[in-house]
PDB file of C-alpha atoms in Angstrom:
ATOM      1  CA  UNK A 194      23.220  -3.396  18.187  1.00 66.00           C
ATOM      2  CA  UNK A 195      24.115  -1.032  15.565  1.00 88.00           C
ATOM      3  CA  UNK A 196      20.908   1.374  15.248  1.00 94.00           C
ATOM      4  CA  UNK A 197      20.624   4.136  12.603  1.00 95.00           C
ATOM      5  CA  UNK A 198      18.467   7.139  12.693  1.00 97.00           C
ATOM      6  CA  UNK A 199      15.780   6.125   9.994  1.00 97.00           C
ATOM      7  CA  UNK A 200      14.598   9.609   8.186  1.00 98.00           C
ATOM      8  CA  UNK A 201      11.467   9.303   5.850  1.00 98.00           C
ATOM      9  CA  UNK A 202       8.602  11.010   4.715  1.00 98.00           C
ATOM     10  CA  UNK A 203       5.821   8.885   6.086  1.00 98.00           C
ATOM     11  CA  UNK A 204       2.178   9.717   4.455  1.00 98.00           C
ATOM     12  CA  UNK A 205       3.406  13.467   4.262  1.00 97.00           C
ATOM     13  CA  UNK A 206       5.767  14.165   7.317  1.00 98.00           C
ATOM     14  CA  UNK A 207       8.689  14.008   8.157  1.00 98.00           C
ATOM     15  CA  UNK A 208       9.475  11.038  10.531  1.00 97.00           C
ATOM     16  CA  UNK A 209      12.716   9.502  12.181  1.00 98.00           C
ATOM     17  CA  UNK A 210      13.088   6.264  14.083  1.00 98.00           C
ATOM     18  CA  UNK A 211      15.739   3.959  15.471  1.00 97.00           C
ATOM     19  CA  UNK A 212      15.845   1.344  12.887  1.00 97.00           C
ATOM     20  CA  UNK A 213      18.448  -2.170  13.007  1.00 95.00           C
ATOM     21  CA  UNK A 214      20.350  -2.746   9.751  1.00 92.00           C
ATOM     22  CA  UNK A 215      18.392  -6.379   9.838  1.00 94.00           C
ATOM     23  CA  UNK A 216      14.900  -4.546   9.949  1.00 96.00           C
ATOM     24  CA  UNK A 217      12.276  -4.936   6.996  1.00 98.00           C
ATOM     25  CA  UNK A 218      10.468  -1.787   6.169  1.00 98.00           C
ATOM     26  CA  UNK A 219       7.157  -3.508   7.169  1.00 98.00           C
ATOM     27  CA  UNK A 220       8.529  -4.287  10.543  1.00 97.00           C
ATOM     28  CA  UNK A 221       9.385  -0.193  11.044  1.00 98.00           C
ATOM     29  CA  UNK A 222       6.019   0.506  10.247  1.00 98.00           C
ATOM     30  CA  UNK A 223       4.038  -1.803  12.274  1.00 98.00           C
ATOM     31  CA  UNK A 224       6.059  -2.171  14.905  1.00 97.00           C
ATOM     32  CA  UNK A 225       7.988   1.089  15.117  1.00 97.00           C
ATOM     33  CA  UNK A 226       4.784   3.583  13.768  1.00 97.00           C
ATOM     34  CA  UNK A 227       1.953   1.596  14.958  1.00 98.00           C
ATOM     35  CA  UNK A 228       0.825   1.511  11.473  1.00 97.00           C
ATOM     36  CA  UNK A 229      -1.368  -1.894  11.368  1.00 97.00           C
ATOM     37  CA  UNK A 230      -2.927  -1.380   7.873  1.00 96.00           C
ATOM     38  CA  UNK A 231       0.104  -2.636   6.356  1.00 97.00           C
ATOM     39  CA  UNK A 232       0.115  -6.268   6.436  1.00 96.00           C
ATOM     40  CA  UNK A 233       2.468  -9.013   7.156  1.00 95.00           C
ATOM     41  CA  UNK A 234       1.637 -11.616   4.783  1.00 92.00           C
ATOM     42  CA  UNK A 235       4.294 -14.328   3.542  1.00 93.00           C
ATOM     43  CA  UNK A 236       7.218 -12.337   4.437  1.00 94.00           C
ATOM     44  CA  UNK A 237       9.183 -13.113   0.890  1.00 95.00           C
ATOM     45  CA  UNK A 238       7.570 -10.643  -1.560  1.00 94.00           C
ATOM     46  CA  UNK A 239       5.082 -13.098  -2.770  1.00 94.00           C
ATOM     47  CA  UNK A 240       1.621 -12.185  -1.830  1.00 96.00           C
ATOM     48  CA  UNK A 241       1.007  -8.356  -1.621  1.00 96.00           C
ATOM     49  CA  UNK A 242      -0.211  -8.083   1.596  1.00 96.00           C
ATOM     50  CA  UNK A 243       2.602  -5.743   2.340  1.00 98.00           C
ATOM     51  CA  UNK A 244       2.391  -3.055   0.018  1.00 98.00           C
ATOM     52  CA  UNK A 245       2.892   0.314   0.501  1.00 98.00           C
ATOM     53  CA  UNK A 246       3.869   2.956  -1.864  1.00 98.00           C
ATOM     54  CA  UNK A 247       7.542   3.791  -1.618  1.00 98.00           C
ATOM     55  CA  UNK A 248       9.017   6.988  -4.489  1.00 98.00           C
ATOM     56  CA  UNK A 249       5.425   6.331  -6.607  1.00 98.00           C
ATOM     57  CA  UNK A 250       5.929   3.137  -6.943  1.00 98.00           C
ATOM     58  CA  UNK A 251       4.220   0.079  -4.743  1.00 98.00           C
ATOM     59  CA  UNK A 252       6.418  -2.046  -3.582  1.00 98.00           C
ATOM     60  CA  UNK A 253       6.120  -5.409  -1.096  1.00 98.00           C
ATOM     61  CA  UNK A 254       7.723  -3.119   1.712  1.00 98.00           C
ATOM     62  CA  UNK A 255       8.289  -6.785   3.248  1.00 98.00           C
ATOM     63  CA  UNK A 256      11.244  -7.029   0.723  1.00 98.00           C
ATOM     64  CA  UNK A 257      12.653  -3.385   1.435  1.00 98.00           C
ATOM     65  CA  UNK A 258      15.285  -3.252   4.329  1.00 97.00           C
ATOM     66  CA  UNK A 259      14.573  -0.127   6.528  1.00 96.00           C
ATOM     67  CA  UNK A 260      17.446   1.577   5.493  1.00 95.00           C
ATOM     68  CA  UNK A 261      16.455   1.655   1.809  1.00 97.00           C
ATOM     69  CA  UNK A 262      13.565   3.965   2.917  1.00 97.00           C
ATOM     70  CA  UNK A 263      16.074   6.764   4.163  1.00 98.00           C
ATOM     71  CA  UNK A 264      15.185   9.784   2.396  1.00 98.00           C
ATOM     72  CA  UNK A 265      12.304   7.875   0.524  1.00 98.00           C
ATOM     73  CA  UNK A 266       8.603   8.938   0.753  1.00 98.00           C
ATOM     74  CA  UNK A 267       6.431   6.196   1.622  1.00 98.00           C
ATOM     75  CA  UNK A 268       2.846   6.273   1.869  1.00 98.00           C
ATOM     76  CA  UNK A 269       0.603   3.493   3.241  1.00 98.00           C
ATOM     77  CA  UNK A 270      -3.104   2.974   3.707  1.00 97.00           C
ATOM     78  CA  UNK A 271      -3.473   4.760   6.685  1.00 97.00           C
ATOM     79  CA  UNK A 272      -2.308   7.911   4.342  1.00 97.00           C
ATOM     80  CA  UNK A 273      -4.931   7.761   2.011  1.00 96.00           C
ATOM     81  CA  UNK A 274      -7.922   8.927   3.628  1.00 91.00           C
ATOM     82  CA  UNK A 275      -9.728   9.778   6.894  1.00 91.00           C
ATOM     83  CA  UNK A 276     -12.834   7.880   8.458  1.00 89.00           C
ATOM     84  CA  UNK A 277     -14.841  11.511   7.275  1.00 94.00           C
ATOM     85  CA  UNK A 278     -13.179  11.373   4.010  1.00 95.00           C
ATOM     86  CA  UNK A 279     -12.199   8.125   2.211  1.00 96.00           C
ATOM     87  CA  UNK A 280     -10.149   8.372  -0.745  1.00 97.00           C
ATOM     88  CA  UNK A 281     -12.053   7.485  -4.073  1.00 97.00           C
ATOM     89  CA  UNK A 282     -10.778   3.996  -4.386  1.00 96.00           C
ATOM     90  CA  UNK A 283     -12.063   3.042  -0.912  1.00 96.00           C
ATOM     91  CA  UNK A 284     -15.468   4.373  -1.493  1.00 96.00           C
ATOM     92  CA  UNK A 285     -15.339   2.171  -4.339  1.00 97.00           C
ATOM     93  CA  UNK A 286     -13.888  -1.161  -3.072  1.00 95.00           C
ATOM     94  CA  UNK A 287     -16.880  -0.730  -0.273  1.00 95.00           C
ATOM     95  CA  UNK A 288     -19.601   0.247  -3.013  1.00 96.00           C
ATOM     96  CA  UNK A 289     -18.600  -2.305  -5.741  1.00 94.00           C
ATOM     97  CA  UNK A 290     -18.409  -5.124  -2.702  1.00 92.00           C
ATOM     98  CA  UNK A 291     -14.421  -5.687  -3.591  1.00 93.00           C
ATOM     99  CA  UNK A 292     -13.886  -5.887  -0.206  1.00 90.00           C
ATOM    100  CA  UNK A 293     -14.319  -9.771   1.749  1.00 84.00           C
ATOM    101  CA  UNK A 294     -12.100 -10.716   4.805  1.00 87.00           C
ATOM    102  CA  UNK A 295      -9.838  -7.750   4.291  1.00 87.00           C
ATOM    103  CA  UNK A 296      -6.915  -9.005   4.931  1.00 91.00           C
ATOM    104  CA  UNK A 297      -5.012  -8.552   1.292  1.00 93.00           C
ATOM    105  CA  UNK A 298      -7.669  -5.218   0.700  1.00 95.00           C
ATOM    106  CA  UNK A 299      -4.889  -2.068   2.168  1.00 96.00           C
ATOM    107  CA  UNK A 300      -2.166  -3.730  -0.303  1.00 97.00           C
ATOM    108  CA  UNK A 301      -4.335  -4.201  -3.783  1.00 97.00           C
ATOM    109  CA  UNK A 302      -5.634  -0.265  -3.315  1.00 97.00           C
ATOM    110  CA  UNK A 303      -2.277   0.728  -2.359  1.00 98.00           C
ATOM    111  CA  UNK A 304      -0.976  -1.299  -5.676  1.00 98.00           C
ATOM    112  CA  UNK A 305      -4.085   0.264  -7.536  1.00 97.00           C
ATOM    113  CA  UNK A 306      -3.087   3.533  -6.025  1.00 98.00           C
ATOM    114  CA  UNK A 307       0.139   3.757  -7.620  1.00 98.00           C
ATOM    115  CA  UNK A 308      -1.716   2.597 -10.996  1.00 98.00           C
ATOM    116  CA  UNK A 309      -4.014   5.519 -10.415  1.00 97.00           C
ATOM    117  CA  UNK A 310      -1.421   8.436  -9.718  1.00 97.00           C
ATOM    118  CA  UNK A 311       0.353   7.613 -12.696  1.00 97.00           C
ATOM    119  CA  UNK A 312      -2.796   6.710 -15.175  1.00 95.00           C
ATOM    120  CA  UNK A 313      -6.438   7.413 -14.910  1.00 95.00           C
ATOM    121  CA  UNK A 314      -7.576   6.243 -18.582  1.00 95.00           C
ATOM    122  CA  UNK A 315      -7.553   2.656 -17.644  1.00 94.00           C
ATOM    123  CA  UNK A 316      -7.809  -0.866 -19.426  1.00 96.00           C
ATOM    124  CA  UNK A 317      -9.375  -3.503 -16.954  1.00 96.00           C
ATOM    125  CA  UNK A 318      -5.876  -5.753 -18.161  1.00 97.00           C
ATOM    126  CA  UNK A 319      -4.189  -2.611 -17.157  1.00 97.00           C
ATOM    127  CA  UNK A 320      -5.723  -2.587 -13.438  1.00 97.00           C
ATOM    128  CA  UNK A 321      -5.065  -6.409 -13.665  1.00 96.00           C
ATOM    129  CA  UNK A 322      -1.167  -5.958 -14.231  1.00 96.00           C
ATOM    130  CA  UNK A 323      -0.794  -3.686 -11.319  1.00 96.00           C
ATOM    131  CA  UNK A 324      -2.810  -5.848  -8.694  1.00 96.00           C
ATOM    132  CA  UNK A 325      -1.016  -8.966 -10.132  1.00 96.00           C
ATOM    133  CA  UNK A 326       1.543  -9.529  -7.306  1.00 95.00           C
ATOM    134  CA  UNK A 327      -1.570  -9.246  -4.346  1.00 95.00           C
ATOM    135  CA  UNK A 328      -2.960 -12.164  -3.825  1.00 93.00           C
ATOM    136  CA  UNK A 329      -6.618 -12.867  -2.640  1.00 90.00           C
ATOM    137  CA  UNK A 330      -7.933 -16.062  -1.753  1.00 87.00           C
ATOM    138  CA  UNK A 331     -11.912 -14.447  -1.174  1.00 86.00           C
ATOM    139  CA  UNK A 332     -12.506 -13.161  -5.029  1.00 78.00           C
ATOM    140  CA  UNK A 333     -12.168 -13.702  -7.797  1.00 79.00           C
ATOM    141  CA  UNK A 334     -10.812 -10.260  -8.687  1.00 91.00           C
ATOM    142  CA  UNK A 335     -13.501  -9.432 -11.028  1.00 94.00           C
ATOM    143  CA  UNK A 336     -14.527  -6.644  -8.282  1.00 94.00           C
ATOM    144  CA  UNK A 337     -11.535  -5.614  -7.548  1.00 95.00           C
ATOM    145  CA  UNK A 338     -10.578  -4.449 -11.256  1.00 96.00           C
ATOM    146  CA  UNK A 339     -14.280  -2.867 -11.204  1.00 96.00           C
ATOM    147  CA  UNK A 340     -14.079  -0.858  -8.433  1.00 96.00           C
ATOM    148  CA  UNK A 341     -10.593   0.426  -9.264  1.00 97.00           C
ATOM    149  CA  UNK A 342     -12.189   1.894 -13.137  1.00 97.00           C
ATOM    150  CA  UNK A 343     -14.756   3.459 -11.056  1.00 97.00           C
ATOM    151  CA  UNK A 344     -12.389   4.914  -8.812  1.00 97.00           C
ATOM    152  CA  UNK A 345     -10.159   6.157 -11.806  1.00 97.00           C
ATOM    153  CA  UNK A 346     -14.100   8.293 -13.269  1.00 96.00           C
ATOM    154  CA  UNK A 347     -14.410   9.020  -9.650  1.00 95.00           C
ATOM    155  CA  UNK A 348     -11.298  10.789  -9.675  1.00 95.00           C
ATOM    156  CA  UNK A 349     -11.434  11.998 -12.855  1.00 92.00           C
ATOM    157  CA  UNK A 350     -14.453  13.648 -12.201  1.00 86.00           C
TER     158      UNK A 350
END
């Protein structure tokens, strides 16, 4: 096979990896970086599960071939916090009960992360927009777009 040197910044270092021309970003960084947070949903860009944060902006990293991310900084939700110290929008998603199976959960707060880096005066249509394209089948949303306001005064201050 043809392999290429894959070189990324992954959740703030530097990282290289063999990477195939036919290989999906999501494959590289489950299978390749061992980074399971990052979910493998539908596989066509349609559900969310997969997103990760790619040059401030989330994207279904499903839908990304591997060699689009050369050079790119990509953060996932294994970046965005430590067991000791969650980021503001987890502490929220587990205080406001957003979280059920939490399956689709590391994709919407990686999509409301993105939201949140570039805007913290939110609307609750706002929050809605930027989750739109991660699907949930265990709410009904309405604590998901709570929990992400609270996490934009969290972070506020």
């Amino acid at each position: 096979m043809n392999t290429f040197k894959l070189t990324f910044t992954l959740n703030g270092e530097v990282t290289e990896v063999l990477a195939e021309p036919s290989e999906m970003l999501v494959d590289i960084l489950r299978e390749k970086m061992y980074l399971t947070g990052t979910k493998k949903g539908c596989g066509k860009g349609e559900c969310g599960a997969c997103t990760v944060i790619m040059n401030g902006e989330a994207v279904n990293s499903c839908m990304i071939p591997a060699m689009k991310a050369m050079g790119a900084v990509v953060e996932t939700i294994e970046g965005i916090g430590t067991p000791d110290t969650l980021h503001p929008l987890q502490e929220t998603f587990i205080d406001e009960g957003a979280i059920q199976c939490g399956y689709c959960t590391p994709g919407v707060i990686m999509s409301a992360k993105a939201l949140l880096d570039k805007n913290l005066n939110l609307t609750s249509d706002e929050v809605r927009e930027a989750i739109a394209g991660n699907i949930c089948r265990c709410t009904g949303y309405v604590k998901i777009v709570s929990a992400v306001l609270s996490a934009s005064q969290k972070i506020k201050g």
